[in-house]
Amino acid sequence: MNNQHSRNLYLLPYILWIGLFVLVPIILVFYYSFLDIHGNFSLTNYVNFFTPVYLKMTLSSFWYAFLITAFSLLIGYPTAYFLTKTKHKHLWLLLIILPSWINLLLKAYAFLGIFGTHGVANNFLEAIGIGAKQILFTDFSFVFVSVYIFIPFMILPIFNSLDKLNPTFIDASFDLGASKWTTFRRVIFPLTLDGVKSGCQVVFIPALSLFMLTRLIAGNRVITLGTAIEQHFLVTQNWGMGSTIAVFLIIAMFFIMMITGNKRRERN
């Protein structure tokens, strides 16, 4: 009884935290989503969301989130694999994760200088004879910077899965005559799929609601759901429409978490 009582006391701060900072904000978002710009109860916001403007914005958000996740995976998986083969793998992993400790706004402003007209990127293009290009305020710059920011979060879970992989499985595959590609496709990748799912989850969900990079790096040429929420809350003061977009964003995030969630099998 004493142990049970102590366990309940330890759980109390966690329950209060979840209630105050997770459940209450979500409830408030749902509540405001049913209020129009004048504060009256209405379903107008939900009707407006299913208009071509917001549906196109939703598809655009998912498309850019998919691109960012796909490029992060294509770069992150090989990087994580080669890291597990290096001598000081945890040191190299730390050096990759270290930039994620820097404030996101500072990194965004750094890329404004790198991709600017007289930045390092254009100086390099001029040096090799290609000439200066408009790199900043393009889809390329937005996806590039987003991948740079999110890629450590893709590498870390994949690295952990690869590092925990039992090497005897790989040796057994080679002993049975499998090639390196077959071993990767039939042994390594399936056994590290949980790490891939976790990496895709922690990249796709934040990428779906980006708004600051769309303003600084893409010059508002890329409009996402996160950008629309920011505009409705801070510019138009239409909290109801902003909350309605947030509701669909929350639903999409829960759906993605269900798809990419790791299903643990009970072993007898």
mmCIF file of C-alpha atoms in Angstrom:
data_model
loop_
_atom_site.group_PDB
_atom_site.id
_atom_site.type_symbol
_atom_site.label_atom_id
_atom_site.label_comp_id
_atom_site.label_asym_id
_atom_site.label_seq_id
_atom_site.Cartn_x
_atom_site.Cartn_y
_atom_site.Cartn_z
ATOM 1 C CA MET A 1 0.000 0.000 0.000
ATOM 2 C CA ASN A 2 2.817 2.385 0.863
ATOM 3 C CA ASN A 3 4.531 1.671 -2.457
ATOM 4 C CA GLN A 4 1.287 2.277 -4.322
ATOM 5 C CA HIS A 5 0.727 5.529 -2.436
ATOM 6 C CA SER A 6 4.278 6.696 -3.169
ATOM 7 C CA ARG A 7 3.875 5.833 -6.854
ATOM 8 C CA ASN A 8 0.686 7.891 -7.046
ATOM 9 C CA LEU A 9 2.457 10.867 -5.458
ATOM 10 C CA TYR A 10 5.264 10.627 -8.010
ATOM 11 C CA LEU A 11 2.702 10.525 -10.827
ATOM 12 C CA LEU A 12 0.872 13.628 -9.592
ATOM 13 C CA PRO A 13 3.318 16.232 -11.060
ATOM 14 C CA TYR A 14 3.294 14.386 -14.386
ATOM 15 C CA ILE A 15 -0.519 14.295 -14.467
ATOM 16 C CA LEU A 16 -0.726 17.994 -13.579
ATOM 17 C CA TRP A 17 1.807 18.852 -16.294
ATOM 18 C CA ILE A 18 -0.057 16.852 -18.944
ATOM 19 C CA GLY A 19 -3.363 18.340 -17.872
ATOM 20 C CA LEU A 20 -2.276 21.986 -17.750
ATOM 21 C CA PHE A 21 0.085 22.121 -20.722
ATOM 22 C CA VAL A 22 -1.342 19.471 -23.085
ATOM 23 C CA LEU A 23 -5.012 18.739 -22.465
ATOM 24 C CA VAL A 24 -6.158 22.244 -21.500
ATOM 25 C CA PRO A 25 -4.521 23.925 -24.561
ATOM 26 C CA ILE A 26 -6.031 21.319 -26.880
ATOM 27 C CA ILE A 27 -9.472 21.849 -25.331
ATOM 28 C CA LEU A 28 -9.094 25.618 -25.736
ATOM 29 C CA VAL A 29 -8.082 25.199 -29.385
ATOM 30 C CA PHE A 30 -11.188 23.075 -30.029
ATOM 31 C CA TYR A 31 -13.341 25.630 -28.231
ATOM 32 C CA TYR A 32 -12.030 28.625 -30.190
ATOM 33 C CA SER A 33 -12.391 26.723 -33.464
ATOM 34 C CA PHE A 34 -16.183 27.041 -33.105
ATOM 35 C CA LEU A 35 -16.077 30.838 -32.714
ATOM 36 C CA ASP A 36 -16.206 33.216 -35.670
ATOM 37 C CA ILE A 37 -14.235 36.455 -35.892
ATOM 38 C CA HIS A 38 -16.925 38.223 -33.812
ATOM 39 C CA GLY A 39 -16.811 35.606 -31.039
ATOM 40 C CA ASN A 40 -20.128 33.969 -31.928
ATOM 41 C CA PHE A 41 -20.601 30.199 -31.974
ATOM 42 C CA SER A 42 -20.494 29.048 -35.603
ATOM 43 C CA LEU A 43 -19.363 26.293 -37.939
ATOM 44 C CA THR A 44 -18.184 28.826 -40.500
ATOM 45 C CA ASN A 45 -14.510 28.134 -39.841
ATOM 46 C CA TYR A 46 -14.893 24.429 -40.628
ATOM 47 C CA VAL A 47 -16.832 25.248 -43.787
ATOM 48 C CA ASN A 48 -14.114 27.689 -44.868
ATOM 49 C CA PHE A 49 -11.386 25.147 -44.214
ATOM 50 C CA PHE A 50 -12.771 22.864 -46.938
ATOM 51 C CA THR A 51 -12.530 25.574 -49.573
ATOM 52 C CA PRO A 52 -9.896 25.254 -52.348
ATOM 53 C CA VAL A 53 -7.605 27.841 -50.686
ATOM 54 C CA TYR A 54 -7.102 25.912 -47.458
ATOM 55 C CA LEU A 55 -7.176 22.497 -49.096
ATOM 56 C CA LYS A 56 -4.384 23.600 -51.440
ATOM 57 C CA MET A 57 -2.470 24.935 -48.441
ATOM 58 C CA THR A 58 -2.912 21.590 -46.667
ATOM 59 C CA LEU A 59 -1.609 19.642 -49.670
ATOM 60 C CA SER A 60 1.321 22.044 -49.931
ATOM 61 C CA SER A 61 2.172 21.539 -46.247
ATOM 62 C CA PHE A 62 2.114 17.755 -46.591
ATOM 63 C CA TRP A 63 4.167 17.911 -49.782
ATOM 64 C CA TYR A 64 6.942 20.013 -48.271
ATOM 65 C CA ALA A 65 6.905 17.932 -45.074
ATOM 66 C CA PHE A 66 7.232 14.798 -47.221
ATOM 67 C CA LEU A 67 10.162 16.282 -49.175
ATOM 68 C CA ILE A 68 11.958 17.353 -45.998
ATOM 69 C CA THR A 69 11.426 13.920 -44.420
ATOM 70 C CA ALA A 70 12.458 12.034 -47.562
ATOM 71 C CA PHE A 71 15.693 13.988 -48.047
ATOM 72 C CA SER A 72 16.475 13.735 -44.339
ATOM 73 C CA LEU A 73 16.042 9.956 -44.538
ATOM 74 C CA LEU A 74 18.096 9.601 -47.734
ATOM 75 C CA ILE A 75 20.973 11.500 -46.129
ATOM 76 C CA GLY A 76 20.453 10.412 -42.541
ATOM 77 C CA TYR A 77 20.345 6.635 -42.964
ATOM 78 C CA PRO A 78 23.712 6.276 -44.780
ATOM 79 C CA THR A 79 25.245 8.772 -42.366
ATOM 80 C CA ALA A 80 24.006 6.826 -39.352
ATOM 81 C CA TYR A 81 25.202 3.560 -40.915
ATOM 82 C CA PHE A 82 28.737 4.840 -41.533
ATOM 83 C CA LEU A 83 28.846 6.394 -38.073
ATOM 84 C CA THR A 84 28.343 2.957 -36.509
ATOM 85 C CA LYS A 85 31.412 1.748 -38.426
ATOM 86 C CA THR A 86 33.745 4.531 -37.262
ATOM 87 C CA LYS A 87 36.121 4.243 -34.339
ATOM 88 C CA HIS A 88 34.841 7.208 -32.334
ATOM 89 C CA LYS A 89 31.209 6.921 -33.358
ATOM 90 C CA HIS A 90 29.711 8.628 -30.321
ATOM 91 C CA LEU A 91 32.041 11.598 -30.718
ATOM 92 C CA TRP A 92 31.040 11.996 -34.368
ATOM 93 C CA LEU A 93 27.392 11.637 -33.389
ATOM 94 C CA LEU A 94 27.829 14.412 -30.821
ATOM 95 C CA LEU A 95 29.362 16.700 -33.461
ATOM 96 C CA ILE A 96 26.345 16.096 -35.714
ATOM 97 C CA ILE A 97 23.845 16.754 -32.922
ATOM 98 C CA LEU A 98 25.718 19.797 -31.579
ATOM 99 C CA PRO A 99 24.293 22.295 -34.153
ATOM 100 C CA SER A 100 20.771 21.411 -32.993
ATOM 101 C CA TRP A 101 21.586 23.120 -29.687
ATOM 102 C CA ILE A 102 21.931 26.452 -31.469
ATOM 103 C CA ASN A 103 18.840 28.625 -31.603
ATOM 104 C CA LEU A 104 16.754 28.037 -34.741
ATOM 105 C CA LEU A 105 16.435 31.758 -35.432
ATOM 106 C CA LEU A 106 20.224 32.207 -35.398
ATOM 107 C CA LYS A 107 20.683 29.387 -37.892
ATOM 108 C CA ALA A 108 18.011 30.852 -40.150
ATOM 109 C CA TYR A 109 19.729 34.250 -40.168
ATOM 110 C CA ALA A 110 23.068 32.539 -40.869
ATOM 111 C CA PHE A 111 21.603 31.016 -44.028
ATOM 112 C CA LEU A 112 20.297 34.434 -45.058
ATOM 113 C CA GLY A 113 23.952 35.447 -45.322
ATOM 114 C CA ILE A 114 25.093 32.198 -46.927
ATOM 115 C CA PHE A 115 22.397 32.167 -49.643
ATOM 116 C CA GLY A 116 22.273 35.945 -50.137
ATOM 117 C CA THR A 117 23.295 37.755 -53.313
ATOM 118 C CA HIS A 118 26.826 38.305 -52.034
ATOM 119 C CA GLY A 119 26.895 35.228 -49.829
ATOM 120 C CA VAL A 120 29.268 32.282 -49.732
ATOM 121 C CA ALA A 121 27.080 30.138 -52.014
ATOM 122 C CA ASN A 122 26.967 32.718 -54.817
ATOM 123 C CA ASN A 123 30.671 33.512 -54.424
ATOM 124 C CA PHE A 124 31.372 29.814 -54.961
ATOM 125 C CA LEU A 125 29.129 29.676 -58.047
ATOM 126 C CA GLU A 126 30.900 32.684 -59.507
ATOM 127 C CA ALA A 127 34.301 31.146 -58.765
ATOM 128 C CA ILE A 128 33.472 27.984 -60.756
ATOM 129 C CA GLY A 129 32.042 29.998 -63.653
ATOM 130 C CA ILE A 130 28.330 29.382 -63.177
ATOM 131 C CA GLY A 131 27.547 32.892 -61.993
ATOM 132 C CA ALA A 132 25.383 34.255 -59.218
ATOM 133 C CA LYS A 133 21.897 32.774 -58.870
ATOM 134 C CA GLN A 134 18.792 33.611 -56.904
ATOM 135 C CA ILE A 135 19.098 30.977 -54.186
ATOM 136 C CA LEU A 136 17.370 32.714 -51.322
ATOM 137 C CA PHE A 137 13.550 32.921 -51.234
ATOM 138 C CA THR A 138 13.112 29.749 -53.304
ATOM 139 C CA ASP A 139 11.686 26.292 -52.687
ATOM 140 C CA PHE A 140 15.225 24.895 -52.847
ATOM 141 C CA SER A 141 16.526 27.137 -50.058
ATOM 142 C CA PHE A 142 13.501 26.353 -47.869
ATOM 143 C CA VAL A 143 13.852 22.574 -48.243
ATOM 144 C CA PHE A 144 17.658 22.720 -47.915
ATOM 145 C CA VAL A 145 17.617 24.702 -44.671
ATOM 146 C CA SER A 146 14.768 22.603 -43.261
ATOM 147 C CA VAL A 147 16.659 19.372 -43.979
ATOM 148 C CA TYR A 148 19.795 20.832 -42.387
ATOM 149 C CA ILE A 149 17.836 21.684 -39.237
ATOM 150 C CA PHE A 150 15.936 18.398 -38.934
ATOM 151 C CA ILE A 151 18.549 15.888 -40.067
ATOM 152 C CA PRO A 152 20.119 15.333 -36.600
ATOM 153 C CA PHE A 153 16.707 14.206 -35.355
ATOM 154 C CA MET A 154 16.584 11.660 -38.190
ATOM 155 C CA ILE A 155 20.124 10.379 -37.629
ATOM 156 C CA LEU A 156 19.860 9.819 -33.862
ATOM 157 C CA PRO A 157 17.073 7.161 -33.734
ATOM 158 C CA ILE A 158 18.445 5.378 -36.797
ATOM 159 C CA PHE A 159 21.928 5.374 -35.271
ATOM 160 C CA ASN A 160 20.552 3.844 -32.054
ATOM 161 C CA SER A 161 18.761 1.105 -34.011
ATOM 162 C CA LEU A 162 21.851 0.292 -36.068
ATOM 163 C CA ASP A 163 24.115 0.381 -33.030
ATOM 164 C CA LYS A 164 21.907 -2.137 -31.205
ATOM 165 C CA LEU A 165 21.708 -4.454 -34.229
ATOM 166 C CA ASN A 166 23.137 -7.868 -33.457
ATOM 167 C CA PRO A 167 26.091 -8.360 -35.873
ATOM 168 C CA THR A 168 25.570 -12.140 -35.864
ATOM 169 C CA PHE A 169 22.472 -11.629 -38.029
ATOM 170 C CA ILE A 170 24.605 -9.927 -40.677
ATOM 171 C CA ASP A 171 27.278 -12.633 -40.451
ATOM 172 C CA ALA A 172 24.612 -15.318 -40.820
ATOM 173 C CA SER A 173 23.262 -13.573 -43.924
ATOM 174 C CA PHE A 174 26.722 -13.524 -45.540
ATOM 175 C CA ASP A 175 27.321 -17.153 -44.561
ATOM 176 C CA LEU A 176 24.117 -18.101 -46.368
ATOM 177 C CA GLY A 177 25.418 -16.466 -49.551
ATOM 178 C CA ALA A 178 23.487 -13.193 -49.497
ATOM 179 C CA SER A 179 25.041 -10.158 -51.170
ATOM 180 C CA LYS A 180 25.587 -6.854 -49.371
ATOM 181 C CA TRP A 181 22.495 -5.351 -50.994
ATOM 182 C CA THR A 182 20.354 -8.384 -50.120
ATOM 183 C CA THR A 183 21.665 -8.319 -46.559
ATOM 184 C CA PHE A 184 20.763 -4.661 -46.239
ATOM 185 C CA ARG A 185 17.341 -5.115 -47.843
ATOM 186 C CA ARG A 186 16.345 -8.310 -46.048
ATOM 187 C CA VAL A 187 18.172 -8.045 -42.714
ATOM 188 C CA ILE A 188 19.567 -4.619 -41.767
ATOM 189 C CA PHE A 189 16.750 -2.351 -42.922
ATOM 190 C CA PRO A 190 13.833 -4.450 -41.534
ATOM 191 C CA LEU A 191 15.565 -4.767 -38.162
ATOM 192 C CA THR A 192 16.148 -1.001 -37.983
ATOM 193 C CA LEU A 193 12.708 -0.038 -39.262
ATOM 194 C CA ASP A 194 11.621 1.149 -35.817
ATOM 195 C CA GLY A 195 14.431 3.724 -35.855
ATOM 196 C CA VAL A 196 13.391 4.851 -39.341
ATOM 197 C CA LYS A 197 9.777 5.263 -38.211
ATOM 198 C CA SER A 198 10.836 7.253 -35.151
ATOM 199 C CA GLY A 199 13.063 9.469 -37.277
ATOM 200 C CA CYS A 200 10.307 10.094 -39.828
ATOM 201 C CA GLN A 201 7.894 10.900 -37.012
ATOM 202 C CA VAL A 202 10.097 13.490 -35.297
ATOM 203 C CA VAL A 203 10.897 15.133 -38.651
ATOM 204 C CA PHE A 204 7.553 15.008 -40.482
ATOM 205 C CA ILE A 205 5.396 16.334 -37.642
ATOM 206 C CA PRO A 206 7.407 19.537 -36.950
ATOM 207 C CA ALA A 207 7.990 20.055 -40.697
ATOM 208 C CA LEU A 208 4.228 20.015 -41.199
ATOM 209 C CA SER A 209 3.783 23.138 -39.079
ATOM 210 C CA LEU A 210 6.836 25.224 -40.040
ATOM 211 C CA PHE A 211 6.203 28.942 -40.232
ATOM 212 C CA MET A 212 9.354 30.903 -39.354
ATOM 213 C CA LEU A 213 11.497 29.426 -42.132
ATOM 214 C CA THR A 214 8.744 30.086 -44.659
ATOM 215 C CA ARG A 215 9.025 33.771 -43.814
ATOM 216 C CA LEU A 216 12.806 34.166 -43.471
ATOM 217 C CA ILE A 217 14.186 31.632 -45.971
ATOM 218 C CA ALA A 218 11.333 31.231 -48.465
ATOM 219 C CA GLY A 219 10.183 34.847 -48.320
ATOM 220 C CA ASN A 220 6.549 33.755 -47.803
ATOM 221 C CA ARG A 221 6.589 32.069 -51.212
ATOM 222 C CA VAL A 222 5.999 28.777 -49.403
ATOM 223 C CA ILE A 223 2.703 28.884 -47.524
ATOM 224 C CA THR A 224 2.019 26.112 -45.018
ATOM 225 C CA LEU A 225 -0.576 25.453 -42.333
ATOM 226 C CA GLY A 226 1.842 26.806 -39.745
ATOM 227 C CA THR A 227 2.126 30.054 -41.707
ATOM 228 C CA ALA A 228 -1.660 30.351 -41.900
ATOM 229 C CA ILE A 229 -2.036 29.788 -38.145
ATOM 230 C CA GLU A 230 0.549 32.495 -37.444
ATOM 231 C CA GLN A 231 -1.208 34.929 -39.770
ATOM 232 C CA HIS A 232 -4.652 34.343 -38.271
ATOM 233 C CA PHE A 233 -3.481 34.673 -34.673
ATOM 234 C CA LEU A 234 -1.040 37.577 -35.064
ATOM 235 C CA VAL A 235 -2.196 39.540 -38.124
ATOM 236 C CA THR A 236 -5.899 39.071 -38.904
ATOM 237 C CA GLN A 237 -6.782 38.329 -35.250
ATOM 238 C CA ASN A 238 -9.150 35.597 -36.454
ATOM 239 C CA TRP A 239 -8.412 33.178 -33.637
ATOM 240 C CA GLY A 240 -11.314 30.946 -34.617
ATOM 241 C CA MET A 241 -9.943 30.184 -38.086
ATOM 242 C CA GLY A 242 -6.436 29.788 -36.720
ATOM 243 C CA SER A 243 -7.737 27.316 -34.122
ATOM 244 C CA THR A 244 -9.670 25.410 -36.799
ATOM 245 C CA ILE A 245 -6.490 24.943 -38.846
ATOM 246 C CA ALA A 246 -4.697 23.892 -35.654
ATOM 247 C CA VAL A 247 -7.420 21.290 -34.969
ATOM 248 C CA PHE A 248 -6.864 19.630 -38.348
ATOM 249 C CA LEU A 249 -3.115 19.870 -37.800
ATOM 250 C CA ILE A 250 -3.449 18.110 -34.434
ATOM 251 C CA ILE A 251 -5.617 15.394 -35.997
ATOM 252 C CA ALA A 252 -3.061 14.915 -38.788
ATOM 253 C CA MET A 253 -0.248 14.662 -36.239
ATOM 254 C CA PHE A 254 -2.085 12.018 -34.200
ATOM 255 C CA PHE A 255 -2.785 10.084 -37.404
ATOM 256 C CA ILE A 256 0.901 10.201 -38.368
ATOM 257 C CA MET A 257 1.900 9.080 -34.867
ATOM 258 C CA MET A 258 -0.441 6.116 -35.164
ATOM 259 C CA ILE A 259 1.047 5.114 -38.530
ATOM 260 C CA THR A 260 4.677 5.514 -37.512
ATOM 261 C CA GLY A 261 4.227 4.268 -33.944
ATOM 262 C CA ASN A 262 6.226 1.198 -32.962
ATOM 263 C CA LYS A 263 4.063 -1.800 -32.211
ATOM 264 C CA ARG A 264 5.729 -3.847 -29.515
ATOM 265 C CA ARG A 265 5.095 -7.547 -29.703
ATOM 266 C CA GLU A 266 4.651 -9.377 -26.470
ATOM 267 C CA ARG A 267 7.026 -12.269 -26.169
ATOM 268 C CA ASN A 268 6.121 -15.224 -24.131
#
